[in-house]
PDB file of C-alpha atoms in Angstrom:
ATOM      1  CA  MET A   1      74.128  95.277 142.828  1.00  0.00           C
ATOM      2  CA  ILE A   2      70.467  94.851 143.745  1.00  0.00           C
ATOM      3  CA  ARG A   3      71.296  91.792 145.845  1.00  0.00           C
ATOM      4  CA  ASP A   4      73.970  93.677 147.799  1.00  0.00           C
ATOM      5  CA  ASN A   5      71.731  96.714 148.217  1.00  0.00           C
ATOM      6  CA  LEU A   6      68.860  94.619 149.567  1.00  0.00           C
ATOM      7  CA  ARG A   7      71.223  92.888 151.980  1.00  0.00           C
ATOM      8  CA  LYS A   8      72.354  96.273 153.350  1.00  0.00           C
ATOM      9  CA  ILE A   9      68.785  97.559 153.633  1.00  0.00           C
ATOM     10  CA  GLU A  10      67.702  94.404 155.442  1.00  0.00           C
ATOM     11  CA  SER A  11      70.545  94.877 157.912  1.00  0.00           C
ATOM     12  CA  ASP A  12      69.585  98.548 158.424  1.00  0.00           C
ATOM     13  CA  ILE A  13      65.915  97.653 158.980  1.00  0.00           C
ATOM     14  CA  ALA A  14      66.839  94.987 161.526  1.00  0.00           C
ATOM     15  CA  SER A  15      69.118  97.425 163.374  1.00  0.00           C
ATOM     16  CA  ALA A  16      66.485 100.189 163.453  1.00  0.00           C
ATOM     17  CA  CYS A  17      63.858  97.735 164.700  1.00  0.00           C
ATOM     18  CA  SER A  18      66.187  96.466 167.396  1.00  0.00           C
ATOM     19  CA  GLU A  19      67.072 100.016 168.455  1.00  0.00           C
ATOM     20  CA  SER A  20      63.402 100.959 168.832  1.00  0.00           C
ATOM     21  CA  GLY A  21      62.210  97.677 170.373  1.00  0.00           C
ATOM     22  CA  ARG A  22      60.115  96.665 167.370  1.00  0.00           C
ATOM     23  CA  ASN A  23      59.692  93.355 165.590  1.00  0.00           C
ATOM     24  CA  ARG A  24      61.270  93.091 162.147  1.00  0.00           C
ATOM     25  CA  GLU A  25      57.959  91.742 160.823  1.00  0.00           C
ATOM     26  CA  ASP A  26      56.296  95.089 161.631  1.00  0.00           C
ATOM     27  CA  VAL A  27      58.159  96.886 158.821  1.00  0.00           C
ATOM     28  CA  LYS A  28      57.424  96.254 155.150  1.00  0.00           C
ATOM     29  CA  LEU A  29      59.755  97.303 152.340  1.00  0.00           C
ATOM     30  CA  ILE A  30      58.301  98.792 149.164  1.00  0.00           C
ATOM     31  CA  ALA A  31      60.703  98.764 146.217  1.00  0.00           C
ATOM     32  CA  VAL A  32      60.076 102.063 144.438  1.00  0.00           C
ATOM     33  CA  SER A  33      60.532 101.033 140.845  1.00  0.00           C
ATOM     34  CA  LYS A  34      59.584 104.186 138.913  1.00  0.00           C
ATOM     35  CA  THR A  35      61.646 104.646 135.712  1.00  0.00           C
ATOM     36  CA  LYS A  36      63.292 101.243 136.259  1.00  0.00           C
ATOM     37  CA  PRO A  37      63.131  98.508 133.596  1.00  0.00           C
ATOM     38  CA  VAL A  38      61.161  95.323 134.149  1.00  0.00           C
ATOM     39  CA  SER A  39      64.448  93.388 134.245  1.00  0.00           C
ATOM     40  CA  ALA A  40      65.452  95.252 137.414  1.00  0.00           C
ATOM     41  CA  LEU A  41      62.050  94.607 138.998  1.00  0.00           C
ATOM     42  CA  GLN A  42      62.319  90.935 138.097  1.00  0.00           C
ATOM     43  CA  GLU A  43      65.716  90.744 139.789  1.00  0.00           C
ATOM     44  CA  ALA A  44      64.273  92.251 142.980  1.00  0.00           C
ATOM     45  CA  TYR A  45      61.284  89.907 142.709  1.00  0.00           C
ATOM     46  CA  ASP A  46      63.588  86.900 142.401  1.00  0.00           C
ATOM     47  CA  LEU A  47      65.288  88.058 145.610  1.00  0.00           C
ATOM     48  CA  GLY A  48      61.978  87.986 147.469  1.00  0.00           C
ATOM     49  CA  ILE A  49      60.500  91.468 147.014  1.00  0.00           C
ATOM     50  CA  ARG A  50      56.725  91.426 146.537  1.00  0.00           C
ATOM     51  CA  ASP A  51      55.772  95.068 147.228  1.00  0.00           C
ATOM     52  CA  PHE A  52      56.526  97.527 144.418  1.00  0.00           C
ATOM     53  CA  GLY A  53      55.694 101.237 144.319  1.00  0.00           C
ATOM     54  CA  GLU A  54      55.028 103.314 141.217  1.00  0.00           C
ATOM     55  CA  ASN A  55      54.435 107.047 140.767  1.00  0.00           C
ATOM     56  CA  LYS A  56      52.732 107.089 137.398  1.00  0.00           C
ATOM     57  CA  VAL A  57      49.590 105.219 136.379  1.00  0.00           C
ATOM     58  CA  GLN A  58      50.744 104.291 132.875  1.00  0.00           C
ATOM     59  CA  GLU A  59      54.049 102.914 134.114  1.00  0.00           C
ATOM     60  CA  LEU A  60      52.271 100.865 136.764  1.00  0.00           C
ATOM     61  CA  LEU A  61      49.886  99.448 134.150  1.00  0.00           C
ATOM     62  CA  ASP A  62      52.716  98.534 131.788  1.00  0.00           C
ATOM     63  CA  LYS A  63      54.626  96.695 134.504  1.00  0.00           C
ATOM     64  CA  TYR A  64      51.482  95.100 135.917  1.00  0.00           C
ATOM     65  CA  GLU A  65      51.027  93.309 132.617  1.00  0.00           C
ATOM     66  CA  GLN A  66      54.603  92.052 132.497  1.00  0.00           C
ATOM     67  CA  MET A  67      55.289  91.046 136.091  1.00  0.00           C
ATOM     68  CA  PRO A  68      54.073  88.059 138.174  1.00  0.00           C
ATOM     69  CA  GLY A  69      50.518  88.151 139.498  1.00  0.00           C
ATOM     70  CA  ASP A  70      51.370  87.892 143.203  1.00  0.00           C
ATOM     71  CA  ILE A  71      52.981  91.338 143.349  1.00  0.00           C
ATOM     72  CA  ARG A  72      51.378  93.926 145.632  1.00  0.00           C
ATOM     73  CA  TRP A  73      51.363  97.173 143.631  1.00  0.00           C
ATOM     74  CA  HIS A  74      51.367 100.441 145.580  1.00  0.00           C
ATOM     75  CA  MET A  75      50.410 103.746 143.944  1.00  0.00           C
ATOM     76  CA  ILE A  76      52.643 106.214 145.751  1.00  0.00           C
ATOM     77  CA  GLY A  77      52.646 109.185 143.381  1.00  0.00           C
ATOM     78  CA  HIS A  78      50.110 111.969 142.976  1.00  0.00           C
ATOM     79  CA  LEU A  79      46.979 110.456 141.458  1.00  0.00           C
ATOM     80  CA  GLN A  80      44.805 112.446 139.067  1.00  0.00           C
ATOM     81  CA  ARG A  81      41.087 111.769 139.296  1.00  0.00           C
ATOM     82  CA  ASN A  82      40.764 110.949 135.591  1.00  0.00           C
ATOM     83  CA  LYS A  83      43.315 108.108 135.988  1.00  0.00           C
ATOM     84  CA  VAL A  84      41.639 106.399 138.940  1.00  0.00           C
ATOM     85  CA  LYS A  85      39.496 104.070 136.821  1.00  0.00           C
ATOM     86  CA  TYR A  86      42.554 102.384 135.348  1.00  0.00           C
ATOM     87  CA  ILE A  87      44.056 101.162 138.616  1.00  0.00           C
ATOM     88  CA  VAL A  88      41.377 100.675 141.300  1.00  0.00           C
ATOM     89  CA  ASP A  89      41.144  96.950 140.610  1.00  0.00           C
ATOM     90  CA  LYS A  90      44.894  96.481 140.145  1.00  0.00           C
ATOM     91  CA  VAL A  91      46.591  98.136 143.109  1.00  0.00           C
ATOM     92  CA  TYR A  92      47.027  96.680 146.570  1.00  0.00           C
ATOM     93  CA  MET A  93      47.013 100.144 148.136  1.00  0.00           C
ATOM     94  CA  ILE A  94      46.866 103.821 147.155  1.00  0.00           C
ATOM     95  CA  HIS A  95      49.193 105.821 149.422  1.00  0.00           C
ATOM     96  CA  SER A  96      48.528 109.268 148.012  1.00  0.00           C
ATOM     97  CA  VAL A  97      44.913 110.188 148.777  1.00  0.00           C
ATOM     98  CA  ASP A  98      45.174 113.892 149.506  1.00  0.00           C
ATOM     99  CA  SER A  99      41.637 115.231 149.025  1.00  0.00           C
ATOM    100  CA  TYR A 100      38.001 114.312 149.449  1.00  0.00           C
ATOM    101  CA  ARG A 101      37.378 114.703 145.704  1.00  0.00           C
ATOM    102  CA  LEU A 102      40.046 112.124 144.881  1.00  0.00           C
ATOM    103  CA  ALA A 103      38.670 109.731 147.506  1.00  0.00           C
ATOM    104  CA  GLU A 104      35.174 110.238 146.091  1.00  0.00           C
ATOM    105  CA  GLU A 105      36.389 109.260 142.617  1.00  0.00           C
ATOM    106  CA  ILE A 106      38.177 106.181 143.973  1.00  0.00           C
ATOM    107  CA  SER A 107      34.992 105.163 145.774  1.00  0.00           C
ATOM    108  CA  ARG A 108      32.858 105.714 142.665  1.00  0.00           C
ATOM    109  CA  GLU A 109      35.124 103.581 140.461  1.00  0.00           C
ATOM    110  CA  ALA A 110      35.512 100.924 143.160  1.00  0.00           C
ATOM    111  CA  VAL A 111      31.720 100.567 143.347  1.00  0.00           C
ATOM    112  CA  LYS A 112      31.565 100.215 139.554  1.00  0.00           C
ATOM    113  CA  LYS A 113      34.192  97.469 139.553  1.00  0.00           C
ATOM    114  CA  ASN A 114      32.855  95.854 142.732  1.00  0.00           C
ATOM    115  CA  VAL A 115      36.162  96.036 144.595  1.00  0.00           C
ATOM    116  CA  ASN A 116      37.231  97.487 147.935  1.00  0.00           C
ATOM    117  CA  VAL A 117      40.235  99.792 147.785  1.00  0.00           C
ATOM    118  CA  SER A 118      42.669 100.257 150.669  1.00  0.00           C
ATOM    119  CA  VAL A 119      43.999 103.811 150.910  1.00  0.00           C
ATOM    120  CA  LEU A 120      46.333 105.914 152.996  1.00  0.00           C
ATOM    121  CA  ILE A 121      45.743 109.609 153.560  1.00  0.00           C
ATOM    122  CA  GLU A 122      48.737 111.651 152.419  1.00  0.00           C
ATOM    123  CA  VAL A 123      49.711 114.343 154.911  1.00  0.00           C
ATOM    124  CA  ASN A 124      52.044 117.224 154.072  1.00  0.00           C
ATOM    125  CA  VAL A 125      53.424 117.313 157.599  1.00  0.00           C
ATOM    126  CA  ALA A 126      56.218 119.769 156.811  1.00  0.00           C
ATOM    127  CA  GLY A 127      53.855 122.128 154.991  1.00  0.00           C
ATOM    128  CA  GLU A 128      56.052 122.287 151.885  1.00  0.00           C
ATOM    129  CA  GLU A 129      54.446 124.240 149.051  1.00  0.00           C
ATOM    130  CA  SER A 130      55.955 121.920 146.448  1.00  0.00           C
ATOM    131  CA  LYS A 131      54.339 118.813 147.949  1.00  0.00           C
ATOM    132  CA  PHE A 132      50.838 117.388 147.782  1.00  0.00           C
ATOM    133  CA  GLY A 133      48.986 116.220 150.863  1.00  0.00           C
ATOM    134  CA  ALA A 134      46.465 117.375 153.426  1.00  0.00           C
ATOM    135  CA  SER A 135      47.690 119.767 156.087  1.00  0.00           C
ATOM    136  CA  ALA A 136      48.275 118.298 159.528  1.00  0.00           C
ATOM    137  CA  GLU A 137      45.433 120.434 160.868  1.00  0.00           C
ATOM    138  CA  GLU A 138      42.812 119.182 158.398  1.00  0.00           C
ATOM    139  CA  THR A 139      43.784 115.497 158.401  1.00  0.00           C
ATOM    140  CA  VAL A 140      41.428 114.263 161.119  1.00  0.00           C
ATOM    141  CA  SER A 141      38.340 115.902 159.604  1.00  0.00           C
ATOM    142  CA  LEU A 142      39.353 114.662 156.129  1.00  0.00           C
ATOM    143  CA  VAL A 143      39.620 111.111 157.477  1.00  0.00           C
ATOM    144  CA  GLU A 144      36.180 111.425 159.085  1.00  0.00           C
ATOM    145  CA  ASP A 145      34.639 112.555 155.779  1.00  0.00           C
ATOM    146  CA  ILE A 146      36.376 109.984 153.559  1.00  0.00           C
ATOM    147  CA  ALA A 147      35.551 107.141 155.944  1.00  0.00           C
ATOM    148  CA  LYS A 148      31.868 107.472 155.003  1.00  0.00           C
ATOM    149  CA  LEU A 149      32.493 106.602 151.339  1.00  0.00           C
ATOM    150  CA  PRO A 150      31.593 103.090 150.117  1.00  0.00           C
ATOM    151  CA  ASN A 151      34.095 100.505 148.824  1.00  0.00           C
ATOM    152  CA  LEU A 152      37.041 102.364 150.284  1.00  0.00           C
ATOM    153  CA  THR A 153      38.902 101.607 153.514  1.00  0.00           C
ATOM    154  CA  ILE A 154      41.381 103.919 155.223  1.00  0.00           C
ATOM    155  CA  ARG A 155      44.363 101.894 156.455  1.00  0.00           C
ATOM    156  CA  GLY A 156      46.610 104.649 157.753  1.00  0.00           C
ATOM    157  CA  LEU A 157      48.649 107.715 156.830  1.00  0.00           C
ATOM    158  CA  MET A 158      51.509 108.559 154.478  1.00  0.00           C
ATOM    159  CA  THR A 159      53.964 111.428 154.217  1.00  0.00           C
ATOM    160  CA  ILE A 160      56.873 112.476 152.028  1.00  0.00           C
ATOM    161  CA  ALA A 161      59.368 114.231 154.287  1.00  0.00           C
ATOM    162  CA  PRO A 162      61.641 117.026 153.052  1.00  0.00           C
ATOM    163  CA  TYR A 163      64.886 116.184 151.275  1.00  0.00           C
ATOM    164  CA  VAL A 164      67.620 116.702 153.862  1.00  0.00           C
ATOM    165  CA  GLU A 165      71.316 115.869 154.156  1.00  0.00           C
ATOM    166  CA  ASN A 166      70.955 114.782 157.779  1.00  0.00           C
ATOM    167  CA  SER A 167      68.094 112.298 158.196  1.00  0.00           C
ATOM    168  CA  GLU A 168      67.680 113.274 161.864  1.00  0.00           C
ATOM    169  CA  GLU A 169      66.168 116.550 160.678  1.00  0.00           C
ATOM    170  CA  ASN A 170      63.089 114.618 159.553  1.00  0.00           C
ATOM    171  CA  ARG A 171      62.498 112.928 162.893  1.00  0.00           C
ATOM    172  CA  LEU A 172      60.097 115.637 164.058  1.00  0.00           C
ATOM    173  CA  TYR A 173      57.939 115.168 160.932  1.00  0.00           C
ATOM    174  CA  PHE A 174      57.754 111.400 161.380  1.00  0.00           C
ATOM    175  CA  ALA A 175      56.928 111.862 165.064  1.00  0.00           C
ATOM    176  CA  LYS A 176      54.211 114.375 164.170  1.00  0.00           C
ATOM    177  CA  LEU A 177      52.622 112.004 161.645  1.00  0.00           C
ATOM    178  CA  ARG A 178      52.632 109.246 164.237  1.00  0.00           C
ATOM    179  CA  GLN A 179      50.894 111.575 166.727  1.00  0.00           C
ATOM    180  CA  ILE A 180      48.137 112.352 164.203  1.00  0.00           C
ATOM    181  CA  TYR A 181      47.846 108.586 163.598  1.00  0.00           C
ATOM    182  CA  VAL A 182      47.433 107.943 167.342  1.00  0.00           C
ATOM    183  CA  ASP A 183      44.887 110.761 167.671  1.00  0.00           C
ATOM    184  CA  ILE A 184      42.801 109.186 164.894  1.00  0.00           C
ATOM    185  CA  ILE A 185      42.989 105.739 166.525  1.00  0.00           C
ATOM    186  CA  HIS A 186      41.576 107.222 169.726  1.00  0.00           C
ATOM    187  CA  LYS A 187      38.578 108.603 167.823  1.00  0.00           C
ATOM    188  CA  ASN A 188      37.384 105.085 166.861  1.00  0.00           C
ATOM    189  CA  ILE A 189      36.018 106.224 163.493  1.00  0.00           C
ATOM    190  CA  ASP A 190      33.951 103.645 161.618  1.00  0.00           C
ATOM    191  CA  ASN A 191      35.670 102.144 158.552  1.00  0.00           C
ATOM    192  CA  VAL A 192      39.076 103.473 159.638  1.00  0.00           C
ATOM    193  CA  PHE A 193      41.735 100.924 160.499  1.00  0.00           C
ATOM    194  CA  MET A 194      44.872 102.763 161.531  1.00  0.00           C
ATOM    195  CA  GLU A 195      47.347  99.995 160.757  1.00  0.00           C
ATOM    196  CA  GLU A 196      49.904 101.590 158.455  1.00  0.00           C
ATOM    197  CA  LEU A 197      52.337 104.496 158.566  1.00  0.00           C
ATOM    198  CA  SER A 198      54.009 104.904 155.177  1.00  0.00           C
ATOM    199  CA  MET A 199      57.027 107.119 155.771  1.00  0.00           C
ATOM    200  CA  GLY A 200      60.734 107.042 155.150  1.00  0.00           C
ATOM    201  CA  MET A 201      62.647 106.804 151.879  1.00  0.00           C
ATOM    202  CA  THR A 202      66.210 105.947 150.846  1.00  0.00           C
ATOM    203  CA  GLY A 203      67.777 108.788 152.825  1.00  0.00           C
ATOM    204  CA  ASP A 204      65.824 108.541 156.057  1.00  0.00           C
ATOM    205  CA  TYR A 205      64.085 105.166 156.402  1.00  0.00           C
ATOM    206  CA  GLU A 206      66.021 104.167 159.526  1.00  0.00           C
ATOM    207  CA  VAL A 207      64.815 107.263 161.389  1.00  0.00           C
ATOM    208  CA  ALA A 208      61.287 106.632 160.098  1.00  0.00           C
ATOM    209  CA  ILE A 209      61.364 103.068 161.443  1.00  0.00           C
ATOM    210  CA  THR A 210      62.385 104.241 164.904  1.00  0.00           C
ATOM    211  CA  GLU A 211      59.393 106.624 164.805  1.00  0.00           C
ATOM    212  CA  GLY A 212      56.914 103.883 163.880  1.00  0.00           C
ATOM    213  CA  ALA A 213      56.932 103.426 160.088  1.00  0.00           C
ATOM    214  CA  THR A 214      55.246 100.217 158.935  1.00  0.00           C
ATOM    215  CA  TYR A 215      55.976 100.849 155.244  1.00  0.00           C
ATOM    216  CA  ILE A 216      59.249 102.311 153.976  1.00  0.00           C
ATOM    217  CA  ARG A 217      59.561 103.297 150.316  1.00  0.00           C
ATOM    218  CA  VAL A 218      63.053 102.716 148.949  1.00  0.00           C
ATOM    219  CA  GLY A 219      64.024 103.266 145.313  1.00  0.00           C
ATOM    220  CA  THR A 220      67.569 104.554 144.845  1.00  0.00           C
ATOM    221  CA  GLY A 221      68.789 102.463 147.776  1.00  0.00           C
ATOM    222  CA  ILE A 222      67.714  99.309 145.921  1.00  0.00           C
ATOM    223  CA  PHE A 223      68.024 100.091 142.215  1.00  0.00           C
ATOM    224  CA  GLY A 224      70.640 102.865 142.169  1.00  0.00           C
ATOM    225  CA  GLU A 225      70.230 106.368 140.802  1.00  0.00           C
ATOM    226  CA  ARG A 226      67.347 106.915 138.391  1.00  0.00           C
ATOM    227  CA  GLN A 227      68.030 107.585 134.735  1.00  0.00           C
ATOM    228  CA  TYR A 228      65.443 110.054 133.459  1.00  0.00           C
ATOM    229  CA  PRO A 229      65.035 110.309 129.687  1.00  0.00           C
ATOM    230  CA  ALA A 230      66.387 113.482 128.118  1.00  0.00           C
ATOM    231  CA  VAL A 231      63.695 115.970 127.204  1.00  0.00           C
TER     232      VAL A 231
END
């Protein structure tokens, strides 16, 4: 199943890139592996996947210990400040930096461990109350403030678009995030390298690619529906 799913996703990515005049190499696929067993991750790994995304710190740590060392781990879920110390030297990138206080904690722990952490600023473009993320209006000033922190480098922006039946409905949010991204590039802020736009999930990654996504985060589309433990 995973092999067939990855084949379909690869075809979709190639089509979306072709449609929007982009190179296939410009789009990176993150396999969102939350709640999935290590055996499923290993299958995806054996098929060439090297970028995996997790939502919870403990789950990331457990899998980090069991999976090959060349995996690029992405923290894509909401990150609590008291959990930062466990992952700063283990993750390739933190996608969900949504406040100065969180960035400050990442910087503090990164200095302690003598590492440099790549982060994306999470933007709640749609303004959904149920979602984390900086507002579109405050993003530029937040980037300017966070950029001054040591041992932390801003690589771009991330958003989680609303759940919709028709993926075209999210196009305006992806386009808006890209506009904020371009506005920040034009400001030439020190220690800010606007290289990545992390947007698009199983239901809307093709639209996200045509609007400039460099990272797409696909879970269900690769591994199938999630099985959450009964409470």
